[in-house]
Amino acid sequence: MAESRETGEGDYAKDGSVDLKGSPVLRSKRGGWTACSFVVVYEVFERMAYYGISSNLVLYLTNKLHQGTVDAANNVTNWVGTVFLTPVLGAYVADALLGRYWTFLFSSAIYLSGMCLLTLAVSISPLKPESCKGNCEPASTLKLAAFFGGLYIIALGNGGTKPNISTIGADQFDEFDPKEKMHKLSFFNWWMFSIFVGTLFAHTFLVYIQDNVGWSLGYGIPTLGLLISVLIFLAGTPYYRHKLPQGSPFTRMARVIVAATRKWKLPIPNDPKELHELDLEVYSKKGKFRIDSTDCLRFLNKAAVKCSPTTPWTLCPVTQVEETKRILRLLPILAAMFIPCTLIAQINTLFVKQGTTLDLHIGPHFQIPPASLGAFVTVSMLVTVGLYDCYFVKVMRVWTKNPRGITLLQRMGVGLALQIVSMSVASLTEVRRLSIARNHGVDKTGGHIPVTIFILLPQFVLMGIADAFLVVGKIEFFYDQAPESMKSLGTAFSLTAYGIGNFFSSFLLKLVADITSKNGKGWILNNLNASRLDYYYALLTVLGVFNFIFFSYVAHIYSYNRELCESMDARREEQGVKCDQKETNGQVQCL
């Protein structure tokens, strides 16, 4: 077997991939696009299930559970925030204890149980809120407990599925094989495409079912979809490659920080070869890269200064030190994602609530559900990603000599700029909507404004275009830049930004509502026709501008990992571009 690995005749995966029994796997038998097809199809059904619940949630809370605008919006963003923070726990369990496959399966069972409870909460009499018109009594404690219990069980299940399913897909490609390494770069585009398909179905068909047929069927279909997605994933089990747990990433990072702190008085040798490092064979046997020492966060290099006693908390190998540096270097970029995710949180909350005040008719007999405008976010993302890959990258590649066209951080920066434009347009559109409301006297009655709901279309479309740059770039960036043994944690970082962004949205909305309501004319009232959402959107625009300045700075000083350059170099024969692995001002410079 050892000989076959060296000669390539057996074509064994060289990145440490194994089967469920822990035995090495042949690339011809497992992994690649065959295995990824099950993961991609899973994501179509799972995203349909998730967005089938979340896209119309704010209207269920206001129309069925009779909550006010601020409370309903905050309950949505608090739940979504929890959904996107629990992946840190799921990533820890996967990387340190169970591995990605088993963490995913156990979490899927929790996820499915939450979906079932939520469906029961909108279906059976003891748990289902009563229909009423006018002044309605708040839902009972039992009904609220059943509904929100289902939601937060779903959030817990998502913690183990979200950070691991995309990582499982990326694990099907061998980092040590140039062709498979190149294919991994395409995986995330197909991954996002599958998300688009599932999301589009949820924003159109499921939202229509919920608004016009009933919530029981509207939630029952996503529950069935989730069950189908899990069965599809299980069907691909014979084809998957697996990575063994590498131990807690938090413990490894803590050891580096503690060791460096203990030896803060010791000098760092001028020659990096004098630092403690394991033999190359130790890493190659585990299918890992050995990372050379860098001067970035130089203080942490003290953890690798040889001394006695030699315990894991006093002496760490250079690779472990560099892995810790890579995670710490991601934190400023992560912080710069909080405000953008706050802006994204408005799509399924205030954007949807705006739509309820407008004319929903399309023709004499059909009404469009307000939440279905979210489909335009998905469609615009889908079209933009297609144009980006087919045309934008090719044009920019000629100019920048970068096989990606532009760097991942530049792609994210474009998305941030477009978000600012989107919120500016939303504010101006709201000025017009409120003006029409006052002219027709519905600012006092809270009735419908005789203007088509499609007046809101530009802000949805612009947000979708922005997400095509920001969301795709963010997922790929945090996965790509995380150390090989901490990929789940890197993916969890990209999701954590959503969590904190949604919690900040709840905090900001409540703060603004409380402050502005003191003068009797609040910015966010239950009657949106008497509110000043235009001021609130303008505030978000200003926050977006300041955040863009902060992001530009941290992106400018960021240096990419050398492995990123090597990934791009795999394409040089095809594209005639050679990468020299030089890092300058946060960009990989290519000749």
Coordinates of C-alpha atoms in Angstrom, one line a residue:
M1 CA 0.0 0.0 0.0
A2 CA 2.8 2.4 0.8
E3 CA 4.4 1.7 -2.5
S4 CA 1.2 2.3 -4.4
R5 CA 0.8 5.7 -2.6
E6 CA 4.4 6.7 -3.7
T7 CA 4.0 5.6 -7.3
G8 CA 0.4 6.7 -7.7
E9 CA -0.7 3.3 -9.1
G10 CA -3.2 2.8 -6.3
D11 CA -4.4 6.4 -6.5
Y12 CA -5.0 6.6 -2.8
A13 CA -6.1 10.0 -1.4
K14 CA -3.0 11.7 0.0
D15 CA -4.8 14.2 2.3
G16 CA -5.5 11.7 5.1
S17 CA -9.0 10.8 3.9
V18 CA -10.4 7.6 5.2
D19 CA -13.7 5.6 5.1
L20 CA -16.0 5.3 8.1
K21 CA -13.8 2.4 9.4
G22 CA -10.7 4.6 9.3
S23 CA -9.1 2.8 6.3
P24 CA -7.4 4.8 3.5
V25 CA -9.5 5.4 0.4
L26 CA -9.0 5.2 -3.3
R27 CA -9.8 8.4 -5.2
S28 CA -11.4 6.3 -7.9
K29 CA -13.8 4.7 -5.4
R30 CA -14.8 7.6 -3.2
G31 CA -15.0 11.4 -3.2
G32 CA -14.9 13.7 -6.2
W33 CA -18.0 15.0 -7.9
T34 CA -19.9 11.7 -7.5
A35 CA -19.9 12.1 -3.7
C36 CA -20.5 15.9 -4.0
S37 CA -23.6 15.4 -6.0
F38 CA -25.4 13.9 -3.0
V39 CA -24.2 16.8 -0.8
V40 CA -25.3 19.4 -3.4
V41 CA -28.8 17.8 -3.9
Y42 CA -29.1 17.6 -0.1
E43 CA -28.6 21.4 0.2
V44 CA -31.4 22.1 -2.3
F45 CA -34.0 20.4 -0.1
E46 CA -32.5 21.6 3.2
R47 CA -32.4 25.2 2.1
M48 CA -36.0 24.8 0.9
A49 CA -36.9 23.6 4.4
Y50 CA -35.0 26.4 6.2
Y51 CA -36.2 29.3 4.1
G52 CA -39.7 27.8 4.0
I53 CA -39.8 28.6 7.7
S54 CA -37.7 31.8 7.9
S55 CA -38.8 33.8 4.9
N56 CA -42.4 34.3 6.1
L57 CA -41.8 34.0 9.8
V58 CA -42.3 37.7 10.6
L59 CA -45.8 37.6 9.1
Y60 CA -46.8 34.5 11.1
L61 CA -45.7 36.2 14.3
T62 CA -47.7 39.4 13.5
N63 CA -50.7 37.8 11.9
K64 CA -51.1 34.6 14.0
L65 CA -49.3 35.2 17.2
H66 CA -50.4 38.9 17.2
Q67 CA -47.0 40.5 18.0
G68 CA -46.1 44.1 17.2
T69 CA -43.7 45.1 14.4
V70 CA -40.7 45.6 16.6
D71 CA -41.3 42.4 18.7
A72 CA -41.9 40.3 15.6
A73 CA -38.8 41.6 13.8
N74 CA -36.7 41.1 16.9
N75 CA -37.9 37.6 17.5
V76 CA -37.0 36.7 13.9
T77 CA -33.5 38.2 14.1
N78 CA -32.9 36.7 17.5
W79 CA -33.8 33.3 16.2
V80 CA -31.8 33.7 13.0
G81 CA -28.9 34.9 15.2
T82 CA -29.0 31.8 17.2
V83 CA -29.2 29.6 14.1
F84 CA -25.9 31.2 12.9
L85 CA -24.1 31.2 16.3
T86 CA -24.6 27.5 17.2
P87 CA -22.3 26.4 14.3
V88 CA -19.4 27.3 16.5
L89 CA -20.5 24.5 18.9
G90 CA -21.1 22.2 16.0
A91 CA -17.7 22.9 14.5
Y92 CA -16.0 22.1 17.8
V93 CA -17.8 18.8 18.2
A94 CA -16.9 17.8 14.6
D95 CA -13.2 18.8 14.7
A96 CA -12.6 17.6 18.3
L97 CA -14.8 14.7 19.0
L98 CA -17.2 13.0 16.5
G99 CA -16.0 14.0 13.1
R100 CA -18.1 15.9 10.5
Y101 CA -20.2 12.9 9.3
W102 CA -21.5 11.7 12.7
T103 CA -21.9 15.3 14.0
F104 CA -24.0 16.1 10.9
L105 CA -26.2 13.0 11.3
F106 CA -26.9 13.5 15.0
S107 CA -27.7 17.2 14.4
S108 CA -30.0 16.3 11.5
A109 CA -32.1 14.2 13.8
I110 CA -32.4 17.2 16.2
Y111 CA -33.2 19.5 13.2
L112 CA -35.9 17.2 12.0
S113 CA -37.5 16.9 15.4
G114 CA -37.7 20.7 15.6
M115 CA -39.4 20.9 12.2
C116 CA -41.9 18.3 13.3
L117 CA -42.7 20.2 16.5
L118 CA -43.1 23.4 14.6
T119 CA -45.4 21.8 12.1
L120 CA -47.6 20.5 15.0
A121 CA -47.6 23.9 16.6
V122 CA -49.3 25.4 13.6
S123 CA -51.6 22.4 12.9
I124 CA -53.2 20.8 16.0
S125 CA -55.8 22.6 18.1
P126 CA -54.2 22.7 21.5
L127 CA -51.0 24.3 20.0
K128 CA -52.4 26.2 17.1
P129 CA -53.3 29.9 17.7
E130 CA -56.9 30.9 17.1
S131 CA -57.9 33.0 14.1
C132 CA -59.4 36.4 14.9
K133 CA -59.8 39.9 13.5
G134 CA -59.3 43.3 15.0
N135 CA -58.0 43.4 18.6
C136 CA -56.7 39.9 19.3
E137 CA -55.6 38.3 22.6
P138 CA -51.9 37.4 22.7
A139 CA -51.1 33.7 22.2
S140 CA -51.1 31.5 25.4
T141 CA -47.9 30.4 27.1
L142 CA -48.3 26.9 25.8
K143 CA -48.7 27.9 22.2
L144 CA -45.7 30.2 22.4
A145 CA -43.6 27.5 24.1
A146 CA -44.5 25.0 21.4
F147 CA -43.8 27.3 18.5
F148 CA -40.6 28.9 19.8
G149 CA -39.5 25.5 21.2
G150 CA -39.6 24.1 17.7
L151 CA -37.7 27.1 16.3
Y152 CA -34.9 26.9 18.8
I153 CA -34.6 23.1 18.5
I154 CA -34.2 23.8 14.7
A155 CA -31.5 26.3 15.7
L156 CA -29.6 23.7 17.7
G157 CA -29.8 21.2 14.9
N158 CA -28.5 23.8 12.4
G159 CA -25.5 24.2 14.7
G160 CA -24.2 20.8 13.7
T161 CA -25.4 20.7 10.1
K162 CA -24.5 24.1 8.7
P163 CA -20.7 24.2 9.4
N164 CA -20.2 20.5 8.5
I165 CA -22.2 19.8 5.3
S166 CA -20.3 22.3 3.1
T167 CA -17.0 21.1 4.7
I168 CA -17.9 17.5 3.9
G169 CA -18.5 18.5 0.3
A170 CA -15.1 20.3 0.1
D171 CA -13.4 17.3 1.8
Q172 CA -14.3 15.1 -1.2
F173 CA -11.4 16.8 -3.1
D174 CA -7.8 16.0 -2.3
E175 CA -5.7 19.1 -1.6
F176 CA -2.5 17.2 -2.6
D177 CA -3.8 16.4 -6.1
P178 CA -3.6 19.5 -8.5
K179 CA -6.7 18.6 -10.5
E180 CA -8.9 17.9 -7.5
K181 CA -7.6 21.0 -5.8
M182 CA -8.8 23.0 -8.8
H183 CA -12.2 21.3 -8.8
K184 CA -12.6 22.4 -5.1
L185 CA -12.6 26.0 -6.3
S186 CA -15.7 25.2 -8.4
F187 CA -17.4 23.3 -5.6
F188 CA -18.5 26.5 -3.8
N189 CA -20.1 27.9 -6.9
W190 CA -22.3 24.8 -7.3
W191 CA -22.9 24.9 -3.6
M192 CA -24.3 28.4 -3.8
F193 CA -26.3 27.3 -6.9
S194 CA -28.0 24.6 -4.9
I195 CA -28.8 27.1 -2.1
F196 CA -30.3 29.4 -4.8
V197 CA -32.6 26.7 -6.1
G198 CA -33.9 25.7 -2.7
T199 CA -34.3 29.3 -1.6
L200 CA -36.2 30.2 -4.8
F201 CA -38.7 27.4 -4.3
A202 CA -39.3 28.5 -0.7
H203 CA -39.8 32.2 -1.6
T204 CA -42.3 31.4 -4.3
F205 CA -44.2 28.1 -3.9
L206 CA -44.0 27.7 -0.1
V207 CA -44.8 31.3 0.7
Y208 CA -47.8 31.2 -1.6
I209 CA -49.0 28.0 0.1
Q210 CA -48.6 29.6 3.6
D211 CA -50.5 32.7 2.6
N212 CA -53.3 31.2 0.5
V213 CA -53.7 27.5 1.5
G214 CA -52.6 27.2 5.2
W215 CA -49.7 27.1 7.5
S216 CA -50.1 23.4 8.3
L217 CA -49.3 22.5 4.7
G218 CA -46.9 25.4 4.3
Y219 CA -44.8 24.0 7.2
G220 CA -45.5 20.3 6.5
I221 CA -43.9 20.5 3.0
P222 CA -40.5 21.9 4.4
T223 CA -40.5 19.2 7.1
L224 CA -41.0 16.5 4.4
G225 CA -38.3 18.2 2.3
L226 CA -35.8 18.1 5.2
L227 CA -36.5 14.3 5.7
I228 CA -35.9 13.8 1.9
S229 CA -32.6 15.8 2.2
V230 CA -31.3 13.6 5.0
L231 CA -32.2 10.4 3.1
I232 CA -30.4 11.7 0.0
F233 CA -27.3 12.4 2.2
L234 CA -27.4 8.9 3.7
A235 CA -27.7 7.4 0.2
G236 CA -24.3 8.9 -0.6
T237 CA -22.5 7.4 2.4
P238 CA -20.7 4.6 0.4
Y239 CA -19.0 7.4 -1.7
Y240 CA -17.9 9.8 0.9
R241 CA -14.3 10.5 2.1
H242 CA -13.9 11.4 5.7
K243 CA -11.4 13.3 7.8
L244 CA -10.5 12.1 11.2
P245 CA -11.0 14.5 14.1
Q246 CA -7.9 16.5 14.8
G247 CA -8.7 17.5 18.4
S248 CA -10.1 20.7 19.7
P249 CA -8.9 23.7 17.7
F250 CA -9.6 25.9 20.7
T251 CA -7.3 23.8 22.9
R252 CA -4.5 23.9 20.3
M253 CA -4.8 27.7 20.0
A254 CA -5.0 28.1 23.8
R255 CA -1.8 26.1 24.2
V256 CA 0.0 28.5 21.7
I257 CA -1.2 31.6 23.5
V258 CA -0.3 30.2 27.0
A259 CA 3.1 29.0 25.9
A260 CA 4.0 32.3 24.3
T261 CA 2.8 34.2 27.3
R262 CA 4.9 32.0 29.7
K263 CA 8.0 32.6 27.6
W264 CA 7.4 36.3 26.9
K265 CA 10.9 37.2 28.2
L266 CA 12.7 34.7 25.9
P267 CA 14.2 36.1 22.7
I268 CA 13.1 34.6 19.3
P269 CA 16.0 33.2 17.3
N270 CA 16.8 34.9 14.1
D271 CA 16.9 31.6 12.2
P272 CA 13.4 30.0 12.1
K273 CA 15.0 26.6 11.8
E274 CA 15.9 26.9 15.5
L275 CA 12.3 26.9 16.5
H276 CA 10.6 23.6 17.5
E277 CA 8.9 21.8 14.6
L278 CA 7.9 18.2 13.9
D279 CA 9.4 16.1 11.0
L280 CA 7.7 16.5 7.6
E281 CA 6.8 12.8 7.7
V282 CA 4.6 13.3 10.8
Y283 CA 2.5 15.7 8.8
S284 CA 2.5 13.7 5.5
K285 CA 1.3 10.6 7.3
K286 CA -1.7 12.6 8.6
G287 CA -2.3 14.2 5.2
K288 CA -1.6 17.7 6.6
F289 CA 0.6 20.6 5.4
R290 CA 3.6 21.7 7.4
I291 CA 3.5 25.5 7.6
D292 CA 6.7 27.6 7.7
S293 CA 7.2 30.2 10.3
T294 CA 6.2 33.8 9.5
D295 CA 6.8 37.2 11.1
C296 CA 3.1 37.9 11.3
L297 CA 2.0 38.1 15.0
R298 CA 5.6 37.5 15.8
F299 CA 5.1 37.3 19.6
L300 CA 3.3 34.0 19.2
N301 CA 6.6 32.5 17.7
K302 CA 7.8 32.4 21.4
A303 CA 5.5 29.3 21.8
A304 CA 7.9 27.4 19.5
V305 CA 11.1 28.6 21.3
K306 CA 12.8 25.5 22.7
C307 CA 13.0 25.3 26.4
S308 CA 12.3 22.9 29.3
P309 CA 10.0 21.4 30.5
T310 CA 8.6 20.4 27.1
T311 CA 4.9 20.0 27.6
P312 CA 2.1 20.9 25.2
W313 CA 1.4 24.0 27.2
T314 CA 5.0 25.2 27.1
L315 CA 6.3 24.2 23.7
C316 CA 4.3 24.1 20.4
P317 CA 5.5 23.2 16.9
V318 CA 5.7 26.0 14.3
T319 CA 2.8 24.6 12.3
Q320 CA 0.5 24.8 15.4
V321 CA 1.7 28.3 16.0
E322 CA 1.0 29.3 12.4
E323 CA -2.5 27.7 12.5
T324 CA -3.3 29.9 15.5
K325 CA -2.1 32.9 13.7
R326 CA -4.3 32.2 10.7
I327 CA -7.4 32.0 12.9
L328 CA -6.5 35.2 14.8
R329 CA -5.9 37.0 11.5
L330 CA -9.4 36.2 10.4
L331 CA -11.0 38.0 13.4
P332 CA -10.7 41.6 12.0
I333 CA -12.3 40.4 8.7
L334 CA -15.0 38.6 10.8
A335 CA -15.7 41.8 12.7
A336 CA -16.1 43.7 9.5
M337 CA -18.9 41.3 8.5
F338 CA -21.2 42.1 11.4
I339 CA -22.8 45.3 9.9
P340 CA -23.2 43.8 6.4
C341 CA -25.1 40.9 8.0
T342 CA -27.2 43.4 9.9
L343 CA -28.2 44.9 6.6
I344 CA -29.0 41.4 5.2
A345 CA -31.3 40.8 8.2
Q346 CA -33.7 43.5 7.0
I347 CA -34.7 41.4 3.9
N348 CA -36.9 38.9 5.8
T349 CA -38.1 41.5 8.4
L350 CA -38.7 45.1 7.6
F351 CA -38.5 44.7 3.9
V352 CA -41.3 42.1 4.1
K353 CA -43.4 44.2 6.5
Q354 CA -43.1 47.1 4.1
G355 CA -44.7 44.9 1.4
T356 CA -47.8 44.3 3.6
T357 CA -48.8 48.0 3.3
L358 CA -48.8 48.0 -0.6
D359 CA -51.1 46.8 -3.3
L360 CA -50.4 43.1 -3.6
H361 CA -52.6 42.4 -6.7
I362 CA -51.2 41.0 -10.0
G363 CA -54.2 41.1 -12.2
P364 CA -57.8 40.9 -10.9
H365 CA -57.6 37.5 -9.2
F366 CA -54.1 37.0 -7.9
Q367 CA -52.2 38.5 -5.0
I368 CA -48.5 38.2 -4.5
P369 CA -47.3 37.3 -1.0
P370 CA -45.0 40.0 0.4
A371 CA -42.4 37.5 1.4
S372 CA -42.2 36.2 -2.1
L373 CA -40.2 39.3 -3.1
G374 CA -37.3 37.5 -1.5
A375 CA -37.3 35.4 -4.6
F376 CA -35.9 38.4 -6.5
V377 CA -32.9 38.4 -4.1
T378 CA -32.3 34.8 -5.0
V379 CA -32.8 35.3 -8.8
S380 CA -30.6 38.3 -8.9
M381 CA -27.9 36.4 -7.0
L382 CA -28.2 33.5 -9.4
V383 CA -27.9 35.7 -12.5
T384 CA -25.1 37.7 -11.1
V385 CA -23.1 34.6 -10.1
G386 CA -23.5 33.2 -13.6
L387 CA -22.4 36.4 -15.2
Y388 CA -19.6 36.8 -12.7
D389 CA -18.1 33.3 -13.5
C390 CA -18.7 33.4 -17.3
Y391 CA -17.7 37.0 -18.1
F392 CA -16.5 39.2 -15.2
V393 CA -13.7 36.8 -14.1
K394 CA -12.4 36.4 -17.7
V395 CA -12.4 40.2 -18.3
M396 CA -10.7 41.0 -15.0
R397 CA -8.2 38.2 -15.4
V398 CA -6.8 39.9 -18.4
W399 CA -6.3 43.1 -16.4
T400 CA -5.2 41.8 -13.0
K401 CA -3.4 38.6 -14.1
N402 CA -5.2 36.9 -11.2
P403 CA -6.8 33.5 -12.1
R404 CA -9.8 34.5 -9.8
G405 CA -10.2 37.8 -11.7
I406 CA -10.2 39.7 -8.4
T407 CA -9.2 38.5 -4.9
L408 CA -11.7 37.2 -2.5
L409 CA -11.5 40.3 -0.3
Q410 CA -12.0 42.5 -3.3
R411 CA -15.1 40.5 -4.2
M412 CA -16.4 41.0 -0.7
G413 CA -15.6 44.7 -0.9
V414 CA -17.7 45.1 -4.0
G415 CA -20.6 43.4 -2.2
L416 CA -20.3 45.8 0.7
A417 CA -20.4 48.8 -1.6
L418 CA -23.5 47.5 -3.4
Q419 CA -25.2 46.9 0.0
I420 CA -24.7 50.6 0.8
V421 CA -26.4 51.5 -2.5
S422 CA -29.2 49.1 -1.8
M423 CA -30.0 50.6 1.6
S424 CA -29.8 54.1 0.1
V425 CA -32.4 53.1 -2.5
A426 CA -34.5 51.5 0.3
S427 CA -34.5 54.8 2.2
L428 CA -35.4 56.9 -0.8
T429 CA -38.2 54.4 -1.8
E430 CA -39.6 54.6 1.8
V431 CA -39.6 58.5 1.5
R432 CA -41.9 58.1 -1.6
R433 CA -44.1 55.4 0.0
L434 CA -44.7 57.6 3.1
S435 CA -45.5 60.6 1.0
I436 CA -48.1 58.7 -0.9
A437 CA -49.5 57.3 2.4
R438 CA -49.9 60.8 3.8
N439 CA -51.5 62.0 0.6
H440 CA -54.2 59.3 0.8
G441 CA -54.7 59.6 4.6
V442 CA -53.6 56.0 5.4
D443 CA -50.9 57.3 7.7
K444 CA -53.5 57.5 10.4
T445 CA -55.7 54.4 9.5
G446 CA -52.9 52.0 8.6
G447 CA -54.6 50.9 5.4
H448 CA -53.1 49.8 2.1
I449 CA -51.4 52.3 -0.1
P450 CA -52.6 52.3 -3.7
V451 CA -49.1 51.6 -5.1
T452 CA -47.9 48.2 -6.4
I453 CA -45.6 46.2 -4.2
F454 CA -43.1 46.1 -7.0
I455 CA -42.0 49.6 -5.9
L456 CA -39.8 47.7 -3.5
L457 CA -38.2 45.6 -6.2
P458 CA -35.0 47.7 -6.7
Q459 CA -33.9 47.2 -3.1
F460 CA -34.5 43.5 -3.2
V461 CA -32.6 43.1 -6.5
L462 CA -29.7 45.3 -5.4
M463 CA -29.4 43.3 -2.2
G464 CA -29.3 40.1 -4.2
I465 CA -26.5 41.4 -6.5
A466 CA -24.6 42.5 -3.4
D467 CA -25.0 39.1 -1.9
A468 CA -23.6 37.4 -5.0
F469 CA -20.3 39.2 -4.4
L470 CA -20.3 39.3 -0.6
V471 CA -21.9 36.0 0.5
V472 CA -20.2 33.7 -2.0
G473 CA -16.9 35.5 -1.4
K474 CA -17.3 35.3 2.4
I475 CA -18.0 31.6 2.5
E476 CA -15.1 30.8 0.2
F477 CA -12.7 33.2 2.0
F478 CA -13.2 31.8 5.5
Y479 CA -13.1 28.2 4.4
D480 CA -10.0 28.8 2.2
Q481 CA -8.0 30.8 4.8
A482 CA -8.7 28.5 7.8
P483 CA -6.0 26.0 8.5
E484 CA -6.6 22.5 7.1
S485 CA -7.3 21.0 10.5
M486 CA -9.8 23.8 11.3
K487 CA -12.0 24.0 8.2
S488 CA -15.2 23.5 10.1
L489 CA -14.2 26.3 12.4
G490 CA -13.5 28.5 9.4
T491 CA -16.9 27.7 7.9
A492 CA -18.5 28.4 11.4
F493 CA -16.8 31.9 11.3
S494 CA -18.5 32.8 8.1
L495 CA -21.9 31.8 9.7
T496 CA -21.1 33.5 13.1
A497 CA -21.1 36.8 11.3
Y498 CA -24.8 36.3 10.4
G499 CA -25.5 35.4 14.0
I500 CA -24.0 38.5 15.5
G501 CA -25.3 40.6 12.7
N502 CA -28.9 39.5 13.5
F503 CA -28.5 40.0 17.2
F504 CA -27.1 43.5 16.5
S505 CA -30.1 44.1 14.3
S506 CA -32.5 43.2 17.2
F507 CA -30.5 45.5 19.6
L508 CA -30.4 48.4 17.1
L509 CA -34.1 48.1 16.2
K510 CA -35.2 48.0 19.8
L511 CA -32.9 50.9 20.8
V512 CA -34.0 53.1 17.9
A513 CA -37.7 52.3 18.6
D514 CA -37.4 53.1 22.3
I515 CA -35.4 56.4 21.8
T516 CA -37.6 57.7 19.0
S517 CA -41.0 56.8 20.6
K518 CA -40.3 59.2 23.5
N519 CA -41.5 62.1 21.3
G520 CA -44.6 60.3 20.2
K521 CA -43.5 59.9 16.6
G522 CA -41.3 56.7 16.6
W523 CA -39.3 55.5 13.6
I524 CA -40.7 52.0 13.8
L525 CA -44.4 51.6 14.8
N526 CA -46.9 48.9 14.3
N527 CA -48.5 51.2 11.7
L528 CA -45.7 51.5 9.2
N529 CA -47.5 54.3 7.4
A530 CA -46.9 56.5 10.4
S531 CA -43.3 55.3 11.0
R532 CA -40.1 56.7 9.6
L533 CA -38.4 53.7 8.2
D534 CA -36.6 56.0 5.8
Y535 CA -34.6 57.4 8.7
Y536 CA -33.8 53.9 10.0
Y537 CA -32.6 52.8 6.6
A538 CA -30.5 56.0 6.3
L539 CA -29.0 55.1 9.7
L540 CA -28.1 51.6 8.4
T541 CA -26.6 53.2 5.3
V542 CA -24.3 55.4 7.4
L543 CA -23.2 52.4 9.4
G544 CA -22.5 50.6 6.2
V545 CA -20.3 53.4 5.0
F546 CA -18.2 53.5 8.2
N547 CA -18.0 49.7 8.1
F548 CA -16.8 49.8 4.5
I549 CA -13.9 52.1 5.6
F550 CA -13.0 49.7 8.4
F551 CA -13.1 46.7 6.0
S552 CA -11.0 48.5 3.4
Y553 CA -8.3 49.0 6.1
V554 CA -8.2 45.4 7.4
A555 CA -8.4 44.0 3.9
H556 CA -5.4 46.1 2.9
I557 CA -3.2 44.8 5.7
Y558 CA -4.3 41.1 5.3
S559 CA -1.9 38.6 3.8
Y560 CA -3.3 35.5 2.1
N561 CA -2.1 32.0 3.0
R562 CA 0.4 30.6 0.6
E563 CA -1.8 27.6 -0.1
L564 CA -4.3 30.0 -1.8
C565 CA -1.6 30.9 -4.3
E566 CA -0.8 27.2 -4.9
S567 CA -4.5 26.6 -5.5
M568 CA -4.6 29.2 -8.2
D569 CA -1.3 28.0 -9.6
A570 CA -3.1 24.7 -10.5
R571 CA -4.8 26.6 -13.3
R572 CA -1.8 28.3 -14.8
E573 CA -1.3 25.8 -17.7
E574 CA -4.9 26.3 -18.7
Q575 CA -4.9 30.1 -18.3
G576 CA -1.3 31.1 -18.9
V577 CA -0.9 32.7 -15.6
K578 CA 1.8 31.9 -13.1
C579 CA 1.7 32.7 -9.4
D580 CA 4.9 33.5 -7.6
Q581 CA 3.5 33.1 -4.1
K582 CA 4.4 36.6 -3.1
E583 CA 2.0 38.3 -0.7
T584 CA 1.8 42.1 -0.8
N585 CA -0.8 44.4 0.7
G586 CA -3.3 41.6 1.2
Q587 CA -3.1 40.3 -2.4
V588 CA -1.4 37.3 -3.9
Q589 CA 0.7 38.9 -6.6
C590 CA 0.9 36.9 -9.9
L591 CA 3.3 37.5 -12.7

